[in-house]
Amino acid sequence: MASLVVLATTAVPDHLRGALSRWMIEVTPGMFVGTLSAKVRDELWNAASNVVGDGAAVLIHPDDTEQGFSLRTAGKRRRRPVDFDGLTLVAMSPKEHQGSTPTPAERIWPDGW
């Protein structure tokens, strides 16, 4: 059964955007929306996560969870999904301060958590 899928990308290669646009529409730069089967969704995600490079990608699709959706990420980003007793929450990593004094929060949690 096909379902609505949202895939957001940041700083990914142009060929990935072209491949995604064959299956989905690009509603704003880097944000793709489409109605896909689970098989096509998983194949597109495998292709996207393998070539994301220095960029980032987030996939959101319906799932049988308390929230009604699942979230997948690829690439380096400040925001990362964290499972908290079955709920997906988004944790923020601290900004990297090169050559500056760490903030009080960074001294307490140097790894962000």
mmCIF file of N, CA, C and O in Angstrom, residues 6-91:
data_model
loop_
_atom_site.group_PDB
_atom_site.id
_atom_site.type_symbol
_atom_site.label_atom_id
_atom_site.label_comp_id
_atom_site.label_asym_id
_atom_site.label_seq_id
_atom_site.Cartn_x
_atom_site.Cartn_y
_atom_site.Cartn_z
ATOM 1 N N VAL A 6 7.904 12.088 2.970
ATOM 2 C CA VAL A 6 8.597 13.373 2.860
ATOM 3 C C VAL A 6 10.080 13.102 3.047
ATOM 4 O O VAL A 6 10.488 12.444 4.005
ATOM 5 N N LEU A 7 10.897 13.599 2.124
ATOM 6 C CA LEU A 7 12.340 13.447 2.205
ATOM 7 C C LEU A 7 12.946 14.836 2.038
ATOM 8 O O LEU A 7 12.775 15.462 0.995
ATOM 9 N N ALA A 8 13.621 15.325 3.079
ATOM 10 C CA ALA A 8 14.250 16.646 3.040
ATOM 11 C C ALA A 8 15.760 16.472 2.932
ATOM 12 O O ALA A 8 16.347 15.664 3.645
ATOM 13 N N THR A 9 16.376 17.229 2.036
ATOM 14 C CA THR A 9 17.817 17.127 1.827
ATOM 15 C C THR A 9 18.466 18.498 1.980
ATOM 16 O O THR A 9 17.841 19.529 1.745
ATOM 17 N N THR A 10 19.748 18.474 2.369
ATOM 18 C CA THR A 10 20.545 19.686 2.489
ATOM 19 C C THR A 10 21.923 19.414 1.917
ATOM 20 O O THR A 10 22.574 18.445 2.321
ATOM 21 N N ALA A 11 22.342 20.222 0.972
ATOM 22 C CA ALA A 11 23.693 20.150 0.400
ATOM 23 C C ALA A 11 24.044 18.756 -0.112
ATOM 24 O O ALA A 11 25.110 18.229 0.179
ATOM 25 N N VAL A 12 23.155 18.158 -0.878
ATOM 26 C CA VAL A 12 23.406 16.841 -1.463
ATOM 27 C C VAL A 12 23.796 17.016 -2.931
ATOM 28 O O VAL A 12 23.515 18.047 -3.535
ATOM 29 N N PRO A 13 24.425 16.014 -3.530
ATOM 30 C CA PRO A 13 24.802 16.112 -4.940
ATOM 31 C C PRO A 13 23.574 16.294 -5.847
ATOM 32 O O PRO A 13 22.485 15.782 -5.557
ATOM 33 N N ASP A 14 23.764 17.016 -6.941
ATOM 34 C CA ASP A 14 22.672 17.272 -7.885
ATOM 35 C C ASP A 14 22.082 15.988 -8.454
ATOM 36 O O ASP A 14 20.882 15.908 -8.690
ATOM 37 N N HIS A 15 22.921 14.975 -8.681
ATOM 38 C CA HIS A 15 22.404 13.735 -9.263
ATOM 39 C C HIS A 15 21.419 13.051 -8.316
ATOM 40 O O HIS A 15 20.492 12.383 -8.754
ATOM 41 N N LEU A 16 21.586 13.231 -7.001
ATOM 42 C CA LEU A 16 20.618 12.667 -6.057
ATOM 43 C C LEU A 16 19.288 13.393 -6.162
ATOM 44 O O LEU A 16 18.232 12.763 -6.206
ATOM 45 N N ARG A 17 19.326 14.707 -6.270
ATOM 46 C CA ARG A 17 18.087 15.469 -6.427
ATOM 47 C C ARG A 17 17.368 15.063 -7.706
ATOM 48 O O ARG A 17 16.148 14.935 -7.735
ATOM 49 N N GLY A 18 18.123 14.825 -8.764
ATOM 50 C CA GLY A 18 17.518 14.380 -10.018
ATOM 51 C C GLY A 18 16.880 13.013 -9.896
ATOM 52 O O GLY A 18 15.775 12.784 -10.388
ATOM 53 N N ALA A 19 17.560 12.100 -9.199
ATOM 54 C CA ALA A 19 17.008 10.756 -9.020
ATOM 55 C C ALA A 19 15.743 10.797 -8.172
ATOM 56 O O ALA A 19 14.757 10.111 -8.479
ATOM 57 N N LEU A 20 15.741 11.600 -7.132
ATOM 58 C CA LEU A 20 14.552 11.700 -6.276
ATOM 59 C C LEU A 20 13.376 12.324 -7.021
ATOM 60 O O LEU A 20 12.227 11.949 -6.811
ATOM 61 N N SER A 21 13.679 13.270 -7.921
ATOM 62 C CA SER A 21 12.593 13.944 -8.645
ATOM 63 C C SER A 21 11.913 13.031 -9.670
ATOM 64 O O SER A 21 10.859 13.373 -10.189
ATOM 65 N N ARG A 22 12.484 11.866 -9.952
ATOM 66 C CA ARG A 22 11.814 10.898 -10.831
ATOM 67 C C ARG A 22 10.640 10.231 -10.131
ATOM 68 O O ARG A 22 9.719 9.757 -10.781
ATOM 69 N N TRP A 23 10.700 10.161 -8.806
ATOM 70 C CA TRP A 23 9.681 9.461 -8.023
ATOM 71 C C TRP A 23 8.816 10.398 -7.191
ATOM 72 O O TRP A 23 7.725 10.030 -6.773
ATOM 73 N N MET A 24 9.345 11.581 -6.889
ATOM 74 C CA MET A 24 8.667 12.507 -5.991
ATOM 75 C C MET A 24 8.700 13.906 -6.605
ATOM 76 O O MET A 24 9.453 14.140 -7.549
ATOM 77 N N ILE A 25 7.909 14.828 -6.046
ATOM 78 C CA ILE A 25 7.995 16.209 -6.519
ATOM 79 C C ILE A 25 8.811 17.021 -5.514
ATOM 80 O O ILE A 25 8.775 16.767 -4.307
ATOM 81 N N GLU A 26 9.573 17.965 -6.022
ATOM 82 C CA GLU A 26 10.392 18.834 -5.179
ATOM 83 C C GLU A 26 9.589 20.108 -4.913
ATOM 84 O O GLU A 26 9.567 21.026 -5.720
ATOM 85 N N VAL A 27 8.883 20.150 -3.771
ATOM 86 C CA VAL A 27 7.964 21.250 -3.484
ATOM 87 C C VAL A 27 8.688 22.537 -3.131
ATOM 88 O O VAL A 27 8.185 23.633 -3.416
ATOM 89 N N THR A 28 9.821 22.449 -2.500
ATOM 90 C CA THR A 28 10.743 23.567 -2.286
ATOM 91 C C THR A 28 12.132 22.990 -2.482
ATOM 92 O O THR A 28 12.303 21.766 -2.455
ATOM 93 N N PRO A 29 13.154 23.813 -2.687
ATOM 94 C CA PRO A 29 14.491 23.265 -2.917
ATOM 95 C C PRO A 29 14.912 22.302 -1.798
ATOM 96 O O PRO A 29 14.953 22.666 -0.627
ATOM 97 N N GLY A 30 15.144 21.063 -2.178
ATOM 98 C CA GLY A 30 15.613 20.057 -1.237
ATOM 99 C C GLY A 30 14.538 19.294 -0.496
ATOM 100 O O GLY A 30 14.850 18.370 0.251
ATOM 101 N N MET A 31 13.261 19.656 -0.663
ATOM 102 C CA MET A 31 12.183 18.934 0.019
ATOM 103 C C MET A 31 11.329 18.196 -1.004
ATOM 104 O O MET A 31 10.712 18.815 -1.864
ATOM 105 N N PHE A 32 11.308 16.870 -0.879
ATOM 106 C CA PHE A 32 10.615 16.016 -1.823
ATOM 107 C C PHE A 32 9.423 15.355 -1.143
ATOM 108 O O PHE A 32 9.521 14.896 -0.002
ATOM 109 N N VAL A 33 8.294 15.302 -1.849
ATOM 110 C CA VAL A 33 7.067 14.708 -1.326
ATOM 111 C C VAL A 33 6.517 13.764 -2.391
ATOM 112 O O VAL A 33 6.519 14.091 -3.576
ATOM 113 N N GLY A 34 6.045 12.594 -1.954
ATOM 114 C CA GLY A 34 5.455 11.661 -2.898
ATOM 115 C C GLY A 34 4.671 10.576 -2.194
ATOM 116 O O GLY A 34 4.787 10.389 -0.985
ATOM 117 N N THR A 35 3.871 9.876 -2.971
ATOM 118 C CA THR A 35 3.131 8.722 -2.481
ATOM 119 C C THR A 35 3.841 7.490 -3.026
ATOM 120 O O THR A 35 3.824 7.243 -4.232
ATOM 121 N N LEU A 36 4.487 6.740 -2.123
ATOM 122 C CA LEU A 36 5.355 5.635 -2.529
ATOM 123 C C LEU A 36 5.004 4.361 -1.785
ATOM 124 O O LEU A 36 4.533 4.407 -0.640
ATOM 125 N N SER A 37 5.298 3.236 -2.406
ATOM 126 C CA SER A 37 5.189 1.961 -1.702
ATOM 127 C C SER A 37 6.391 1.846 -0.747
ATOM 128 O O SER A 37 7.392 2.556 -0.897
ATOM 129 N N ALA A 38 6.294 0.942 0.217
ATOM 130 C CA ALA A 38 7.387 0.750 1.167
ATOM 131 C C ALA A 38 8.662 0.306 0.457
ATOM 132 O O ALA A 38 9.769 0.736 0.810
ATOM 133 N N LYS A 39 8.530 -0.527 -0.561
ATOM 134 C CA LYS A 39 9.694 -1.018 -1.308
ATOM 135 C C LYS A 39 10.415 0.135 -2.014
ATOM 136 O O LYS A 39 11.639 0.276 -1.905
ATOM 137 N N VAL A 40 9.657 0.977 -2.725
ATOM 138 C CA VAL A 40 10.263 2.113 -3.430
ATOM 139 C C VAL A 40 10.861 3.093 -2.426
ATOM 140 O O VAL A 40 11.969 3.596 -2.605
ATOM 141 N N ARG A 41 10.142 3.363 -1.327
ATOM 142 C CA ARG A 41 10.641 4.276 -0.284
ATOM 143 C C ARG A 41 11.976 3.785 0.257
ATOM 144 O O ARG A 41 12.938 4.553 0.363
ATOM 145 N N ASP A 42 12.066 2.486 0.587
ATOM 146 C CA ASP A 42 13.301 1.936 1.136
ATOM 147 C C ASP A 42 14.442 1.967 0.125
ATOM 148 O O ASP A 42 15.589 2.257 0.480
ATOM 149 N N GLU A 43 14.150 1.681 -1.136
ATOM 150 C CA GLU A 43 15.189 1.736 -2.173
ATOM 151 C C GLU A 43 15.694 3.162 -2.370
ATOM 152 O O GLU A 43 16.898 3.392 -2.503
ATOM 153 N N LEU A 44 14.779 4.135 -2.408
ATOM 154 C CA LEU A 44 15.195 5.532 -2.539
ATOM 155 C C LEU A 44 16.013 5.974 -1.333
ATOM 156 O O LEU A 44 17.013 6.689 -1.473
ATOM 157 N N TRP A 45 15.613 5.553 -0.141
ATOM 158 C CA TRP A 45 16.364 5.933 1.057
ATOM 159 C C TRP A 45 17.760 5.317 1.030
ATOM 160 O O TRP A 45 18.738 5.989 1.375
ATOM 161 N N ASN A 46 17.880 4.060 0.624
ATOM 162 C CA ASN A 46 19.206 3.432 0.529
ATOM 163 C C ASN A 46 20.092 4.199 -0.437
ATOM 164 O O ASN A 46 21.263 4.459 -0.145
ATOM 165 N N ALA A 47 19.545 4.572 -1.584
ATOM 166 C CA ALA A 47 20.323 5.335 -2.567
ATOM 167 C C ALA A 47 20.711 6.694 -2.002
ATOM 168 O O ALA A 47 21.865 7.134 -2.135
ATOM 169 N N ALA A 48 19.776 7.379 -1.369
ATOM 170 C CA ALA A 48 20.043 8.718 -0.830
ATOM 171 C C ALA A 48 21.069 8.670 0.293
ATOM 172 O O ALA A 48 22.020 9.469 0.320
ATOM 173 N N SER A 49 20.913 7.752 1.228
ATOM 174 C CA SER A 49 21.821 7.706 2.372
ATOM 175 C C SER A 49 23.233 7.279 1.976
ATOM 176 O O SER A 49 24.189 7.622 2.657
ATOM 177 N N ASN A 50 23.371 6.571 0.856
ATOM 178 C CA ASN A 50 24.698 6.151 0.399
ATOM 179 C C ASN A 50 25.473 7.257 -0.294
ATOM 180 O O ASN A 50 26.704 7.190 -0.366
ATOM 181 N N VAL A 51 24.798 8.262 -0.837
ATOM 182 C CA VAL A 51 25.498 9.310 -1.595
ATOM 183 C C VAL A 51 25.344 10.692 -0.983
ATOM 184 O O VAL A 51 25.714 11.676 -1.601
ATOM 185 N N VAL A 52 24.835 10.785 0.233
ATOM 186 C CA VAL A 52 24.575 12.089 0.842
ATOM 187 C C VAL A 52 25.871 12.902 1.025
ATOM 188 O O VAL A 52 25.829 14.123 1.023
ATOM 189 N N GLY A 53 27.013 12.248 1.166
ATOM 190 C CA GLY A 53 28.294 12.945 1.267
ATOM 191 C C GLY A 53 28.343 13.869 2.468
ATOM 192 O O GLY A 53 28.017 13.487 3.584
ATOM 193 N N ASP A 54 28.740 15.132 2.238
ATOM 194 C CA ASP A 54 28.834 16.117 3.316
ATOM 195 C C ASP A 54 27.485 16.736 3.647
ATOM 196 O O ASP A 54 27.375 17.535 4.565
ATOM 197 N N GLY A 55 26.458 16.390 2.893
ATOM 198 C CA GLY A 55 25.126 16.933 3.121
ATOM 199 C C GLY A 55 24.372 16.145 4.176
ATOM 200 O O GLY A 55 24.960 15.426 4.988
ATOM 201 N N ALA A 56 23.056 16.292 4.141
ATOM 202 C CA ALA A 56 22.212 15.601 5.112
ATOM 203 C C ALA A 56 20.866 15.292 4.473
ATOM 204 O O ALA A 56 20.437 15.967 3.534
ATOM 205 N N ALA A 57 20.203 14.261 4.996
ATOM 206 C CA ALA A 57 18.877 13.883 4.511
ATOM 207 C C ALA A 57 18.033 13.378 5.674
ATOM 208 O O ALA A 57 18.557 12.762 6.607
ATOM 209 N N VAL A 58 16.739 13.676 5.616
ATOM 210 C CA VAL A 58 15.776 13.216 6.621
ATOM 211 C C VAL A 58 14.584 12.628 5.880
ATOM 212 O O VAL A 58 14.051 13.266 4.972
ATOM 213 N N LEU A 59 14.177 11.436 6.266
ATOM 214 C CA LEU A 59 13.020 10.771 5.675
ATOM 215 C C LEU A 59 11.954 10.611 6.749
ATOM 216 O O LEU A 59 12.239 10.123 7.844
ATOM 217 N N ILE A 60 10.726 11.010 6.433
ATOM 218 C CA ILE A 60 9.597 10.856 7.336
ATOM 219 C C ILE A 60 8.526 10.076 6.592
ATOM 220 O O ILE A 60 8.176 10.432 5.469
ATOM 221 N N HIS A 61 8.024 9.014 7.221
ATOM 222 C CA HIS A 61 6.984 8.196 6.584
ATOM 223 C C HIS A 61 6.051 7.634 7.642
ATOM 224 O O HIS A 61 6.442 7.454 8.804
ATOM 225 N N PRO A 62 4.799 7.339 7.271
ATOM 226 C CA PRO A 62 3.855 6.757 8.220
ATOM 227 C C PRO A 62 4.357 5.408 8.737
ATOM 228 O O PRO A 62 4.988 4.652 8.003
ATOM 229 N N ASP A 63 4.067 5.142 10.006
ATOM 230 C CA ASP A 63 4.490 3.879 10.598
ATOM 231 C C ASP A 63 3.565 3.566 11.771
ATOM 232 O O ASP A 63 2.867 4.437 12.280
ATOM 233 N N ASP A 64 3.579 2.325 12.193
ATOM 234 C CA ASP A 64 2.723 1.880 13.288
ATOM 235 C C ASP A 64 3.414 2.160 14.625
ATOM 236 O O ASP A 64 3.858 1.253 15.322
ATOM 237 N N THR A 65 3.533 3.436 14.981
ATOM 238 C CA THR A 65 4.122 3.874 16.246
ATOM 239 C C THR A 65 3.119 4.770 16.963
ATOM 240 O O THR A 65 2.091 5.142 16.397
ATOM 241 N N GLU A 66 3.446 5.131 18.192
ATOM 242 C CA GLU A 66 2.575 6.046 18.943
ATOM 243 C C GLU A 66 2.402 7.374 18.213
ATOM 244 O O GLU A 66 1.340 7.968 18.232
ATOM 245 N N GLN A 67 3.466 7.831 17.566
ATOM 246 C CA GLN A 67 3.425 9.108 16.868
ATOM 247 C C GLN A 67 2.791 8.997 15.487
ATOM 248 O O GLN A 67 2.422 9.994 14.896
ATOM 249 N N GLY A 68 2.725 7.782 14.959
ATOM 250 C CA GLY A 68 2.130 7.575 13.649
ATOM 251 C C GLY A 68 3.107 7.731 12.499
ATOM 252 O O GLY A 68 2.716 7.650 11.339
ATOM 253 N N PHE A 69 4.380 7.957 12.804
ATOM 254 C CA PHE A 69 5.392 8.096 11.753
ATOM 255 C C PHE A 69 6.739 7.637 12.276
ATOM 256 O O PHE A 69 6.944 7.507 13.477
ATOM 257 N N SER A 70 7.661 7.391 11.332
ATOM 258 C CA SER A 70 9.054 7.085 11.654
ATOM 259 C C SER A 70 9.943 8.109 10.975
ATOM 260 O O SER A 70 9.569 8.706 9.961
ATOM 261 N N LEU A 71 11.114 8.263 11.524
ATOM 262 C CA LEU A 71 12.071 9.267 11.072
ATOM 263 C C LEU A 71 13.416 8.590 10.864
ATOM 264 O O LEU A 71 13.859 7.819 11.709
ATOM 265 N N ARG A 72 14.046 8.853 9.720
ATOM 266 C CA ARG A 72 15.389 8.336 9.432
ATOM 267 C C ARG A 72 16.267 9.516 9.042
ATOM 268 O O ARG A 72 15.808 10.441 8.379
ATOM 269 N N THR A 73 17.538 9.476 9.426
ATOM 270 C CA THR A 73 18.457 10.547 9.070
ATOM 271 C C THR A 73 19.745 9.968 8.502
ATOM 272 O O THR A 73 20.120 8.842 8.809
ATOM 273 N N ALA A 74 20.420 10.771 7.682
ATOM 274 C CA ALA A 74 21.730 10.407 7.137
ATOM 275 C C ALA A 74 22.554 11.678 7.033
ATOM 276 O O ALA A 74 22.016 12.760 6.784
ATOM 277 N N GLY A 75 23.855 11.552 7.226
ATOM 278 C CA GLY A 75 24.744 12.703 7.133
ATOM 279 C C GLY A 75 24.957 13.349 8.486
ATOM 280 O O GLY A 75 24.351 12.979 9.485
ATOM 281 N N LYS A 76 25.860 14.341 8.515
ATOM 282 C CA LYS A 76 26.164 15.050 9.751
ATOM 283 C C LYS A 76 25.192 16.192 9.930
ATOM 284 O O LYS A 76 24.944 16.956 9.022
ATOM 285 N N ARG A 77 24.652 16.294 11.121
ATOM 286 C CA ARG A 77 23.717 17.371 11.430
ATOM 287 C C ARG A 77 23.708 17.617 12.933
ATOM 288 O O ARG A 77 24.078 16.750 13.709
ATOM 289 N N ARG A 78 23.266 18.808 13.322
ATOM 290 C CA ARG A 78 23.158 19.129 14.748
ATOM 291 C C ARG A 78 21.994 18.401 15.392
ATOM 292 O O ARG A 78 22.038 18.067 16.556
ATOM 293 N N ARG A 79 20.929 18.214 14.650
ATOM 294 C CA ARG A 79 19.746 17.548 15.197
ATOM 295 C C ARG A 79 19.835 16.052 14.925
ATOM 296 O O ARG A 79 20.117 15.638 13.821
ATOM 297 N N ARG A 80 19.568 15.264 15.973
ATOM 298 C CA ARG A 80 19.600 13.819 15.798
ATOM 299 C C ARG A 80 18.410 13.199 16.522
ATOM 300 O O ARG A 80 18.064 13.619 17.629
ATOM 301 N N PRO A 81 17.764 12.220 15.881
ATOM 302 C CA PRO A 81 16.625 11.570 16.538
ATOM 303 C C PRO A 81 17.094 10.672 17.672
ATOM 304 O O PRO A 81 18.114 9.994 17.563
ATOM 305 N N VAL A 82 16.350 10.694 18.753
ATOM 306 C CA VAL A 82 16.658 9.870 19.924
ATOM 307 C C VAL A 82 15.378 9.171 20.350
ATOM 308 O O VAL A 82 14.333 9.808 20.490
ATOM 309 N N ASP A 83 15.452 7.850 20.558
ATOM 310 C CA ASP A 83 14.300 7.104 21.034
ATOM 311 C C ASP A 83 14.186 7.304 22.540
ATOM 312 O O ASP A 83 15.127 7.069 23.287
ATOM 313 N N PHE A 84 13.036 7.760 22.979
ATOM 314 C CA PHE A 84 12.788 7.985 24.396
ATOM 315 C C PHE A 84 11.524 7.236 24.776
ATOM 316 O O PHE A 84 10.416 7.730 24.577
ATOM 317 N N ASP A 85 11.697 6.019 25.262
ATOM 318 C CA ASP A 85 10.567 5.156 25.641
ATOM 319 C C ASP A 85 9.540 5.008 24.533
ATOM 320 O O ASP A 85 8.330 5.119 24.750
ATOM 321 N N GLY A 86 10.007 4.799 23.307
ATOM 322 C CA GLY A 86 9.103 4.576 22.183
ATOM 323 C C GLY A 86 8.714 5.824 21.421
ATOM 324 O O GLY A 86 8.090 5.730 20.372
ATOM 325 N N LEU A 87 9.048 6.993 21.936
ATOM 326 C CA LEU A 87 8.785 8.243 21.225
ATOM 327 C C LEU A 87 10.086 8.737 20.617
ATOM 328 O O LEU A 87 11.141 8.665 21.244
ATOM 329 N N THR A 88 10.015 9.256 19.412
ATOM 330 C CA THR A 88 11.197 9.828 18.781
ATOM 331 C C THR A 88 11.242 11.309 19.114
ATOM 332 O O THR A 88 10.321 12.062 18.793
ATOM 333 N N LEU A 89 12.295 11.706 19.810
ATOM 334 C CA LEU A 89 12.532 13.108 20.124
ATOM 335 C C LEU A 89 13.754 13.557 19.346
ATOM 336 O O LEU A 89 14.546 12.743 18.883
ATOM 337 N N VAL A 90 13.934 14.864 19.212
ATOM 338 C CA VAL A 90 15.070 15.396 18.472
ATOM 339 C C VAL A 90 15.997 16.089 19.455
ATOM 340 O O VAL A 90 15.605 17.033 20.152
ATOM 341 N N ALA A 91 17.235 15.599 19.523
ATOM 342 C CA ALA A 91 18.250 16.175 20.403
ATOM 343 C C ALA A 91 19.129 17.118 19.591
ATOM 344 O O ALA A 91 19.445 16.838 18.436
#
